[in-house]
Amino acid sequence: MHRNPYTPKQPLEDLKRFLLSGTVLPRLIWVYLFGSLLCLVAVLLNHFEISGFKEFIETHLALSANAEIFLHNPWTLFTYPFLSFDFFSFLFGVLLLGYFGLLFCRYLGHRRFFTAFSLASLLSGIFYIVLNTFFASTFLSYPEILTGPLPAVFAIFFGVAYYLPVEPIRFPFFGNVKLKYVAWILAGMELFMVFGEHSAEHLTNLFGGLVGVAFIFFDRKSGGKSFFKPRKKLKVRGKAAHSRPLTDEQYNAERAKRQKEIDRILDKISQHGYSALSKEEKQTLFENSGK
C-alpha cells in the first residue's frame, strides 16, 4: 500500500530518517531503547552488589509470572514489552521489531500496527499469567518475569505473513523465500523449543502470533473498519456534493461494492504478491489503508 521510503543505498541516512520520522514504530523503538538502558544500568549496579534498582524494575515494571504480584502491579502489562536485561536480546528485539514493523506499516498502515502491537502485548501478557497460574505443575518451565516485545513482534510478523503469504523475503545464500514458508519454519522452531527451557515464553510467543493472525482476519472481515471509530455515512462527491446523505440502503450497497473490490485485490495479493497489482489497485488500497 505504502511505498517503502527506506532504501539500502544510504543505510545510515535512512536509519537516521527513520528514527527521527516521528511515526509510531520508531517511537516504540525509542521507548524500548530507554527501558532496556534502564535494565542494563540495573544489571551493572547489581554486579557491584547494588541490587535495589534491579529488584524495583523486576517487581514494578516487568511482568511477574506470579498472579498475586501482578495484581499489585497491573500496569506491568503495558511496560514489560519495553524492557530487556540482556544486550543481545535487546538487539534481536530491535531488529525484528524494526524489520517486520516496517513491513506491517508499509502494507497495513501505522494505526493498525499500533493496534496489533498493543493488543498482542496485552493479551499475551494475560496468557502468560494464566499459564503460570493453572499449569505451573506441568512440563512447562517459567522464568519469574516476562520482558521484551517478542509476543507482539510475533503478532506483527504472523499477521503480515497471513496477509501477504507469497511476499518474498530475501535471505543470504537462500535467495527469496515466501513469507508463508518463513512463518511455518518459525512456528515449528518455537514449538520445538516449548519442550526445552523457558517453555512458557515460547508458548506466549506463539500465542502472540495467533493474535496477529486473528487481528488481520477480523480486520479483513470488517473491511478494515477501525475498532474505535463509529461508522460514517458515505457522501456523494462531485455534482451531487450538496445533495442529502445516502440512505441506509444506499450506504450498505456502496459499502458492499467497495468491500467486494477490496477483497478481490487482497485475494490477488495473496496469490501473486503486492507487485502484481496495477496502479489503480494500489491506489484503492492506499485510500482504504487508514479506514
Short mmCIF file of N, CA and C in Angstrom, two decimals, residues 54-210:
data_model
loop_
_atom_site.label_atom_id
_atom_site.label_comp_id
_atom_site.label_asym_id
_atom_site.label_seq_id
_atom_site.Cartn_x
_atom_site.Cartn_y
_atom_site.Cartn_z
N LYS A 54 17.50 -3.05 40.36
CA LYS A 54 17.10 -4.21 39.54
C LYS A 54 15.85 -4.87 40.12
N GLU A 55 15.79 -4.98 41.42
CA GLU A 55 14.62 -5.58 42.06
C GLU A 55 13.38 -4.71 41.83
N PHE A 56 13.57 -3.39 41.84
CA PHE A 56 12.45 -2.49 41.58
C PHE A 56 11.89 -2.70 40.18
N ILE A 57 12.77 -2.80 39.17
CA ILE A 57 12.31 -3.00 37.79
C ILE A 57 11.62 -4.35 37.65
N GLU A 58 12.21 -5.38 38.22
CA GLU A 58 11.63 -6.72 38.12
C GLU A 58 10.25 -6.80 38.77
N THR A 59 10.06 -6.06 39.85
CA THR A 59 8.80 -6.12 40.58
C THR A 59 7.74 -5.18 40.02
N HIS A 60 8.15 -3.97 39.63
CA HIS A 60 7.18 -2.93 39.31
C HIS A 60 7.07 -2.59 37.82
N LEU A 61 7.97 -3.12 36.98
CA LEU A 61 7.89 -2.84 35.54
C LEU A 61 7.82 -4.10 34.69
N ALA A 62 8.56 -5.14 35.07
CA ALA A 62 8.49 -6.40 34.35
C ALA A 62 7.21 -7.14 34.74
N LEU A 63 6.76 -8.04 33.86
CA LEU A 63 5.53 -8.80 34.12
C LEU A 63 5.86 -10.05 34.93
N SER A 64 5.32 -10.11 36.13
CA SER A 64 5.60 -11.25 37.00
C SER A 64 4.73 -12.44 36.64
N ALA A 65 5.32 -13.63 36.72
CA ALA A 65 4.54 -14.85 36.49
C ALA A 65 3.64 -15.16 37.68
N ASN A 66 3.87 -14.50 38.79
CA ASN A 66 3.07 -14.68 40.00
C ASN A 66 1.85 -13.76 39.93
N ALA A 67 0.66 -14.34 39.94
CA ALA A 67 -0.57 -13.57 39.79
C ALA A 67 -0.76 -12.58 40.93
N GLU A 68 -0.34 -12.94 42.14
CA GLU A 68 -0.51 -12.04 43.27
C GLU A 68 0.35 -10.79 43.11
N ILE A 69 1.60 -10.97 42.66
CA ILE A 69 2.47 -9.82 42.43
C ILE A 69 1.91 -8.96 41.30
N PHE A 70 1.40 -9.62 40.26
CA PHE A 70 0.84 -8.87 39.12
C PHE A 70 -0.35 -8.02 39.55
N LEU A 71 -1.23 -8.55 40.41
CA LEU A 71 -2.41 -7.81 40.82
C LEU A 71 -2.05 -6.54 41.59
N HIS A 72 -0.87 -6.52 42.18
CA HIS A 72 -0.40 -5.31 42.86
C HIS A 72 0.29 -4.36 41.88
N ASN A 73 0.61 -4.86 40.67
CA ASN A 73 1.29 -4.04 39.66
C ASN A 73 0.68 -4.28 38.28
N PRO A 74 -0.61 -4.01 38.10
CA PRO A 74 -1.28 -4.36 36.84
C PRO A 74 -0.74 -3.60 35.63
N TRP A 75 -0.12 -2.43 35.86
CA TRP A 75 0.43 -1.66 34.74
C TRP A 75 1.59 -2.36 34.04
N THR A 76 2.11 -3.42 34.64
CA THR A 76 3.23 -4.14 34.02
C THR A 76 2.82 -4.81 32.71
N LEU A 77 1.51 -4.97 32.49
CA LEU A 77 1.05 -5.48 31.19
C LEU A 77 1.44 -4.54 30.05
N PHE A 78 1.63 -3.26 30.37
CA PHE A 78 1.95 -2.27 29.35
C PHE A 78 3.44 -1.91 29.33
N THR A 79 4.17 -2.24 30.39
CA THR A 79 5.59 -1.86 30.46
C THR A 79 6.54 -3.00 30.09
N TYR A 80 6.12 -4.26 30.28
CA TYR A 80 7.06 -5.37 30.06
C TYR A 80 7.61 -5.45 28.64
N PRO A 81 6.86 -5.07 27.58
CA PRO A 81 7.44 -5.21 26.23
C PRO A 81 8.64 -4.30 25.98
N PHE A 82 8.84 -3.30 26.83
CA PHE A 82 9.89 -2.32 26.57
C PHE A 82 11.10 -2.49 27.48
N LEU A 83 11.27 -3.70 27.99
CA LEU A 83 12.39 -3.99 28.89
C LEU A 83 13.21 -5.16 28.36
N SER A 84 14.52 -5.09 28.58
CA SER A 84 15.41 -6.20 28.26
C SER A 84 16.66 -6.10 29.13
N PHE A 85 16.96 -7.18 29.85
CA PHE A 85 18.12 -7.19 30.73
C PHE A 85 19.38 -7.72 30.04
N ASP A 86 19.23 -8.10 28.81
CA ASP A 86 20.37 -8.67 28.06
C ASP A 86 20.56 -7.88 26.77
N PHE A 87 21.80 -7.48 26.48
CA PHE A 87 22.06 -6.64 25.32
C PHE A 87 21.70 -7.35 24.02
N PHE A 88 22.05 -8.63 23.90
CA PHE A 88 21.79 -9.34 22.65
C PHE A 88 20.29 -9.60 22.46
N SER A 89 19.57 -9.80 23.56
CA SER A 89 18.11 -9.93 23.46
C SER A 89 17.50 -8.61 22.99
N PHE A 90 18.05 -7.50 23.51
CA PHE A 90 17.58 -6.18 23.09
C PHE A 90 17.85 -5.97 21.60
N LEU A 91 19.06 -6.28 21.15
CA LEU A 91 19.43 -6.09 19.74
C LEU A 91 18.54 -6.95 18.84
N PHE A 92 18.32 -8.20 19.24
CA PHE A 92 17.47 -9.10 18.48
C PHE A 92 16.04 -8.55 18.39
N GLY A 93 15.53 -8.04 19.53
CA GLY A 93 14.18 -7.48 19.54
C GLY A 93 14.05 -6.26 18.67
N VAL A 94 15.06 -5.37 18.70
CA VAL A 94 15.03 -4.16 17.88
C VAL A 94 15.04 -4.51 16.40
N LEU A 95 15.89 -5.44 16.00
CA LEU A 95 15.99 -5.82 14.59
C LEU A 95 14.68 -6.41 14.08
N LEU A 96 14.09 -7.31 14.87
CA LEU A 96 12.84 -7.94 14.45
C LEU A 96 11.70 -6.92 14.43
N LEU A 97 11.62 -6.10 15.48
CA LEU A 97 10.56 -5.10 15.54
C LEU A 97 10.70 -4.10 14.40
N GLY A 98 11.93 -3.67 14.12
CA GLY A 98 12.14 -2.70 13.05
C GLY A 98 11.80 -3.26 11.69
N TYR A 99 12.30 -4.47 11.39
CA TYR A 99 12.10 -5.04 10.05
C TYR A 99 10.64 -5.40 9.80
N PHE A 100 10.08 -6.20 10.71
CA PHE A 100 8.70 -6.64 10.50
C PHE A 100 7.71 -5.51 10.74
N GLY A 101 8.07 -4.57 11.63
CA GLY A 101 7.21 -3.41 11.83
C GLY A 101 7.11 -2.56 10.59
N LEU A 102 8.24 -2.32 9.91
CA LEU A 102 8.22 -1.57 8.65
C LEU A 102 7.38 -2.28 7.60
N LEU A 103 7.52 -3.61 7.54
CA LEU A 103 6.75 -4.39 6.58
C LEU A 103 5.25 -4.25 6.85
N PHE A 104 4.89 -4.34 8.12
CA PHE A 104 3.48 -4.22 8.50
C PHE A 104 2.95 -2.83 8.17
N CYS A 105 3.71 -1.79 8.56
CA CYS A 105 3.27 -0.41 8.31
C CYS A 105 3.18 -0.10 6.82
N ARG A 106 4.07 -0.70 6.05
CA ARG A 106 4.09 -0.44 4.61
C ARG A 106 2.78 -0.87 3.96
N TYR A 107 2.25 -2.02 4.36
CA TYR A 107 1.06 -2.56 3.70
C TYR A 107 -0.24 -2.27 4.45
N LEU A 108 -0.15 -2.12 5.77
CA LEU A 108 -1.38 -2.02 6.56
C LEU A 108 -1.52 -0.71 7.32
N GLY A 109 -0.49 0.11 7.33
CA GLY A 109 -0.61 1.42 7.96
C GLY A 109 -0.18 1.44 9.42
N HIS A 110 0.14 2.63 9.91
CA HIS A 110 0.67 2.79 11.26
C HIS A 110 -0.40 2.58 12.33
N ARG A 111 -1.62 2.98 12.04
CA ARG A 111 -2.69 2.81 13.04
C ARG A 111 -2.93 1.34 13.34
N ARG A 112 -3.01 0.52 12.29
CA ARG A 112 -3.21 -0.91 12.50
C ARG A 112 -2.00 -1.54 13.20
N PHE A 113 -0.81 -1.05 12.85
CA PHE A 113 0.38 -1.58 13.51
C PHE A 113 0.32 -1.35 15.02
N PHE A 114 0.00 -0.14 15.42
CA PHE A 114 -0.04 0.18 16.85
C PHE A 114 -1.13 -0.63 17.55
N THR A 115 -2.28 -0.78 16.91
CA THR A 115 -3.37 -1.56 17.50
C THR A 115 -2.97 -3.01 17.66
N ALA A 116 -2.37 -3.60 16.62
CA ALA A 116 -1.95 -5.00 16.70
C ALA A 116 -0.87 -5.20 17.75
N PHE A 117 0.11 -4.29 17.80
CA PHE A 117 1.20 -4.39 18.78
C PHE A 117 0.65 -4.32 20.20
N SER A 118 -0.21 -3.35 20.47
CA SER A 118 -0.76 -3.16 21.81
C SER A 118 -1.64 -4.33 22.22
N LEU A 119 -2.49 -4.77 21.30
CA LEU A 119 -3.41 -5.87 21.60
C LEU A 119 -2.64 -7.16 21.88
N ALA A 120 -1.62 -7.44 21.06
CA ALA A 120 -0.84 -8.66 21.25
C ALA A 120 -0.06 -8.62 22.56
N SER A 121 0.51 -7.47 22.90
CA SER A 121 1.25 -7.34 24.17
C SER A 121 0.32 -7.59 25.35
N LEU A 122 -0.85 -6.99 25.31
CA LEU A 122 -1.81 -7.11 26.41
C LEU A 122 -2.30 -8.56 26.57
N LEU A 123 -2.80 -9.14 25.48
CA LEU A 123 -3.36 -10.50 25.55
C LEU A 123 -2.29 -11.54 25.83
N SER A 124 -1.09 -11.36 25.28
CA SER A 124 -0.01 -12.32 25.53
C SER A 124 0.44 -12.28 26.98
N GLY A 125 0.46 -11.09 27.56
CA GLY A 125 0.80 -10.98 28.97
C GLY A 125 -0.20 -11.70 29.85
N ILE A 126 -1.49 -11.53 29.56
CA ILE A 126 -2.54 -12.23 30.31
C ILE A 126 -2.40 -13.74 30.12
N PHE A 127 -2.12 -14.15 28.89
CA PHE A 127 -1.94 -15.57 28.59
C PHE A 127 -0.78 -16.15 29.41
N TYR A 128 0.30 -15.42 29.53
CA TYR A 128 1.47 -15.87 30.28
C TYR A 128 1.13 -16.07 31.76
N ILE A 129 0.37 -15.15 32.33
CA ILE A 129 -0.02 -15.28 33.74
C ILE A 129 -0.96 -16.46 33.93
N VAL A 130 -1.89 -16.64 33.00
CA VAL A 130 -2.82 -17.78 33.08
C VAL A 130 -2.07 -19.09 33.00
N LEU A 131 -1.08 -19.18 32.11
CA LEU A 131 -0.28 -20.40 32.01
C LEU A 131 0.37 -20.73 33.35
N ASN A 132 0.98 -19.73 33.97
CA ASN A 132 1.68 -19.95 35.22
C ASN A 132 0.72 -20.29 36.36
N THR A 133 -0.47 -19.69 36.31
CA THR A 133 -1.43 -19.89 37.40
C THR A 133 -2.05 -21.28 37.36
N PHE A 134 -2.39 -21.77 36.17
CA PHE A 134 -3.15 -23.01 36.06
C PHE A 134 -2.33 -24.22 35.59
N PHE A 135 -1.14 -23.98 35.04
CA PHE A 135 -0.36 -25.10 34.52
C PHE A 135 1.07 -25.12 35.06
N ALA A 136 1.27 -24.54 36.23
CA ALA A 136 2.62 -24.45 36.79
C ALA A 136 3.19 -25.81 37.14
N SER A 137 2.34 -26.79 37.39
CA SER A 137 2.82 -28.11 37.80
C SER A 137 3.05 -29.05 36.62
N THR A 138 2.83 -28.59 35.40
CA THR A 138 3.03 -29.43 34.22
C THR A 138 4.47 -29.37 33.76
N PHE A 139 4.72 -29.80 32.51
CA PHE A 139 6.07 -29.80 31.96
C PHE A 139 6.60 -28.40 31.69
N LEU A 140 5.74 -27.38 31.77
CA LEU A 140 6.16 -26.03 31.44
C LEU A 140 7.17 -25.50 32.45
N SER A 141 8.14 -24.76 31.94
CA SER A 141 9.11 -24.10 32.81
C SER A 141 8.95 -22.59 32.67
N TYR A 142 9.09 -21.89 33.77
CA TYR A 142 8.78 -20.46 33.80
C TYR A 142 9.94 -19.66 34.37
N PRO A 143 10.33 -18.59 33.69
CA PRO A 143 11.15 -17.60 34.37
C PRO A 143 10.24 -16.82 35.31
N GLU A 144 10.81 -16.14 36.27
CA GLU A 144 10.00 -15.40 37.23
C GLU A 144 9.31 -14.20 36.60
N ILE A 145 9.90 -13.65 35.55
CA ILE A 145 9.33 -12.46 34.92
C ILE A 145 9.36 -12.62 33.40
N LEU A 146 8.51 -11.84 32.75
CA LEU A 146 8.48 -11.79 31.28
C LEU A 146 8.83 -10.37 30.84
N THR A 147 9.81 -10.26 29.95
CA THR A 147 10.20 -8.96 29.40
C THR A 147 10.41 -9.08 27.89
N GLY A 148 10.36 -7.95 27.21
CA GLY A 148 10.66 -7.91 25.78
C GLY A 148 9.43 -7.93 24.90
N PRO A 149 9.58 -7.48 23.65
CA PRO A 149 8.44 -7.33 22.74
C PRO A 149 8.17 -8.54 21.86
N LEU A 150 8.83 -9.69 22.11
CA LEU A 150 8.70 -10.80 21.17
C LEU A 150 7.26 -11.26 20.91
N PRO A 151 6.38 -11.40 21.93
CA PRO A 151 5.00 -11.78 21.62
C PRO A 151 4.34 -10.82 20.62
N ALA A 152 4.56 -9.51 20.81
CA ALA A 152 3.98 -8.52 19.89
C ALA A 152 4.66 -8.58 18.53
N VAL A 153 5.98 -8.83 18.50
CA VAL A 153 6.70 -8.96 17.23
C VAL A 153 6.19 -10.16 16.46
N PHE A 154 5.93 -11.26 17.17
CA PHE A 154 5.35 -12.43 16.51
C PHE A 154 3.98 -12.11 15.93
N ALA A 155 3.21 -11.30 16.66
CA ALA A 155 1.89 -10.90 16.14
C ALA A 155 2.04 -10.10 14.85
N ILE A 156 3.00 -9.19 14.83
CA ILE A 156 3.22 -8.37 13.64
C ILE A 156 3.67 -9.24 12.48
N PHE A 157 4.63 -10.13 12.73
CA PHE A 157 5.16 -10.95 11.64
C PHE A 157 4.11 -11.93 11.10
N PHE A 158 3.46 -12.67 11.99
CA PHE A 158 2.48 -13.66 11.51
C PHE A 158 1.25 -12.98 10.91
N GLY A 159 0.94 -11.77 11.38
CA GLY A 159 -0.13 -11.02 10.75
C GLY A 159 0.20 -10.66 9.32
N VAL A 160 1.44 -10.19 9.08
CA VAL A 160 1.87 -9.86 7.72
C VAL A 160 1.92 -11.13 6.87
N ALA A 161 2.43 -12.22 7.44
CA ALA A 161 2.53 -13.48 6.69
C ALA A 161 1.15 -14.00 6.28
N TYR A 162 0.15 -13.78 7.14
CA TYR A 162 -1.21 -14.18 6.79
C TYR A 162 -1.79 -13.27 5.72
N TYR A 163 -1.44 -12.00 5.80
CA TYR A 163 -1.96 -11.01 4.85
C TYR A 163 -1.28 -11.10 3.49
N LEU A 164 0.03 -11.38 3.47
CA LEU A 164 0.82 -11.43 2.24
C LEU A 164 1.64 -12.73 2.20
N PRO A 165 0.98 -13.88 2.08
CA PRO A 165 1.70 -15.15 2.20
C PRO A 165 2.76 -15.39 1.13
N VAL A 166 2.59 -14.82 -0.05
CA VAL A 166 3.57 -15.08 -1.13
C VAL A 166 4.58 -13.95 -1.28
N GLU A 167 4.53 -12.96 -0.40
CA GLU A 167 5.51 -11.86 -0.46
C GLU A 167 6.89 -12.41 -0.11
N PRO A 168 7.92 -12.12 -0.91
CA PRO A 168 9.24 -12.71 -0.66
C PRO A 168 10.08 -11.92 0.34
N ILE A 169 10.88 -12.66 1.12
CA ILE A 169 11.92 -12.08 1.96
C ILE A 169 13.25 -12.65 1.46
N ARG A 170 14.21 -11.78 1.27
CA ARG A 170 15.50 -12.21 0.72
C ARG A 170 16.44 -12.62 1.85
N PHE A 171 16.97 -13.85 1.77
CA PHE A 171 17.92 -14.36 2.73
C PHE A 171 19.25 -14.64 2.03
N PRO A 172 20.37 -14.36 2.71
CA PRO A 172 21.67 -14.71 2.14
C PRO A 172 21.76 -16.22 1.91
N PHE A 173 22.32 -16.59 0.77
CA PHE A 173 22.54 -17.99 0.37
C PHE A 173 21.27 -18.72 -0.05
N PHE A 174 20.09 -18.24 0.36
CA PHE A 174 18.84 -18.92 0.01
C PHE A 174 18.02 -18.15 -1.01
N GLY A 175 18.32 -16.87 -1.19
CA GLY A 175 17.55 -16.06 -2.12
C GLY A 175 16.21 -15.67 -1.53
N ASN A 176 15.22 -15.50 -2.39
CA ASN A 176 13.89 -15.08 -1.95
C ASN A 176 13.10 -16.27 -1.41
N VAL A 177 12.52 -16.08 -0.23
CA VAL A 177 11.69 -17.11 0.41
C VAL A 177 10.34 -16.47 0.73
N LYS A 178 9.26 -17.16 0.37
CA LYS A 178 7.93 -16.62 0.62
C LYS A 178 7.64 -16.54 2.12
N LEU A 179 6.91 -15.49 2.50
CA LEU A 179 6.63 -15.25 3.91
C LEU A 179 5.95 -16.44 4.58
N LYS A 180 5.07 -17.12 3.87
CA LYS A 180 4.34 -18.21 4.50
C LYS A 180 5.28 -19.34 4.91
N TYR A 181 6.35 -19.58 4.14
CA TYR A 181 7.31 -20.62 4.50
C TYR A 181 8.15 -20.19 5.69
N VAL A 182 8.53 -18.92 5.73
CA VAL A 182 9.28 -18.41 6.88
C VAL A 182 8.42 -18.52 8.14
N ALA A 183 7.13 -18.24 8.02
CA ALA A 183 6.23 -18.31 9.16
C ALA A 183 6.12 -19.75 9.68
N TRP A 184 5.98 -20.71 8.77
CA TRP A 184 5.89 -22.11 9.19
C TRP A 184 7.17 -22.58 9.87
N ILE A 185 8.31 -22.16 9.35
CA ILE A 185 9.60 -22.55 9.95
C ILE A 185 9.73 -21.94 11.34
N LEU A 186 9.38 -20.67 11.47
CA LEU A 186 9.48 -20.00 12.77
C LEU A 186 8.53 -20.62 13.78
N ALA A 187 7.31 -20.94 13.35
CA ALA A 187 6.35 -21.58 14.25
C ALA A 187 6.86 -22.96 14.69
N GLY A 188 7.45 -23.71 13.75
CA GLY A 188 7.99 -25.02 14.09
C GLY A 188 9.14 -24.93 15.09
N MET A 189 10.00 -23.94 14.93
CA MET A 189 11.11 -23.76 15.86
C MET A 189 10.61 -23.42 17.26
N GLU A 190 9.60 -22.55 17.34
CA GLU A 190 9.06 -22.20 18.64
C GLU A 190 8.38 -23.40 19.30
N LEU A 191 7.66 -24.19 18.52
CA LEU A 191 7.03 -25.39 19.08
C LEU A 191 8.08 -26.37 19.60
N PHE A 192 9.18 -26.51 18.88
CA PHE A 192 10.25 -27.40 19.31
C PHE A 192 10.84 -26.92 20.63
N MET A 193 11.00 -25.59 20.78
CA MET A 193 11.61 -25.05 22.00
C MET A 193 10.66 -25.03 23.19
N VAL A 194 9.37 -25.31 22.95
CA VAL A 194 8.42 -25.42 24.05
C VAL A 194 8.84 -26.53 25.01
N PHE A 195 9.50 -27.56 24.49
CA PHE A 195 9.89 -28.70 25.31
C PHE A 195 11.26 -28.51 25.95
N GLY A 196 11.81 -27.31 25.84
CA GLY A 196 13.09 -27.01 26.45
C GLY A 196 12.95 -26.02 27.59
N GLU A 197 13.96 -25.20 27.77
CA GLU A 197 13.96 -24.22 28.84
C GLU A 197 13.07 -23.03 28.48
N HIS A 198 12.43 -22.45 29.50
CA HIS A 198 11.55 -21.29 29.33
C HIS A 198 10.43 -21.59 28.33
N SER A 199 9.82 -22.76 28.48
CA SER A 199 8.79 -23.17 27.53
C SER A 199 7.59 -22.24 27.53
N ALA A 200 7.26 -21.67 28.68
CA ALA A 200 6.10 -20.77 28.74
C ALA A 200 6.32 -19.52 27.89
N GLU A 201 7.55 -19.04 27.81
CA GLU A 201 7.85 -17.88 26.97
C GLU A 201 7.59 -18.20 25.50
N HIS A 202 8.00 -19.40 25.07
CA HIS A 202 7.82 -19.77 23.67
C HIS A 202 6.34 -19.97 23.34
N LEU A 203 5.58 -20.52 24.28
CA LEU A 203 4.13 -20.64 24.07
C LEU A 203 3.49 -19.26 23.99
N THR A 204 3.98 -18.34 24.80
CA THR A 204 3.45 -16.97 24.77
C THR A 204 3.76 -16.30 23.44
N ASN A 205 4.96 -16.55 22.90
CA ASN A 205 5.30 -16.01 21.58
C ASN A 205 4.35 -16.54 20.51
N LEU A 206 4.08 -17.84 20.56
CA LEU A 206 3.16 -18.44 19.59
C LEU A 206 1.75 -17.88 19.75
N PHE A 207 1.35 -17.67 20.99
CA PHE A 207 0.04 -17.07 21.22
C PHE A 207 -0.02 -15.67 20.62
N GLY A 208 1.07 -14.92 20.77
CA GLY A 208 1.14 -13.60 20.15
C GLY A 208 0.97 -13.69 18.64
N GLY A 209 1.60 -14.69 18.03
CA GLY A 209 1.44 -14.90 16.59
C GLY A 209 -0.02 -15.16 16.21
N LEU A 210 -0.72 -15.94 17.03
CA LEU A 210 -2.14 -16.21 16.77
C LEU A 210 -2.97 -14.94 16.89
#
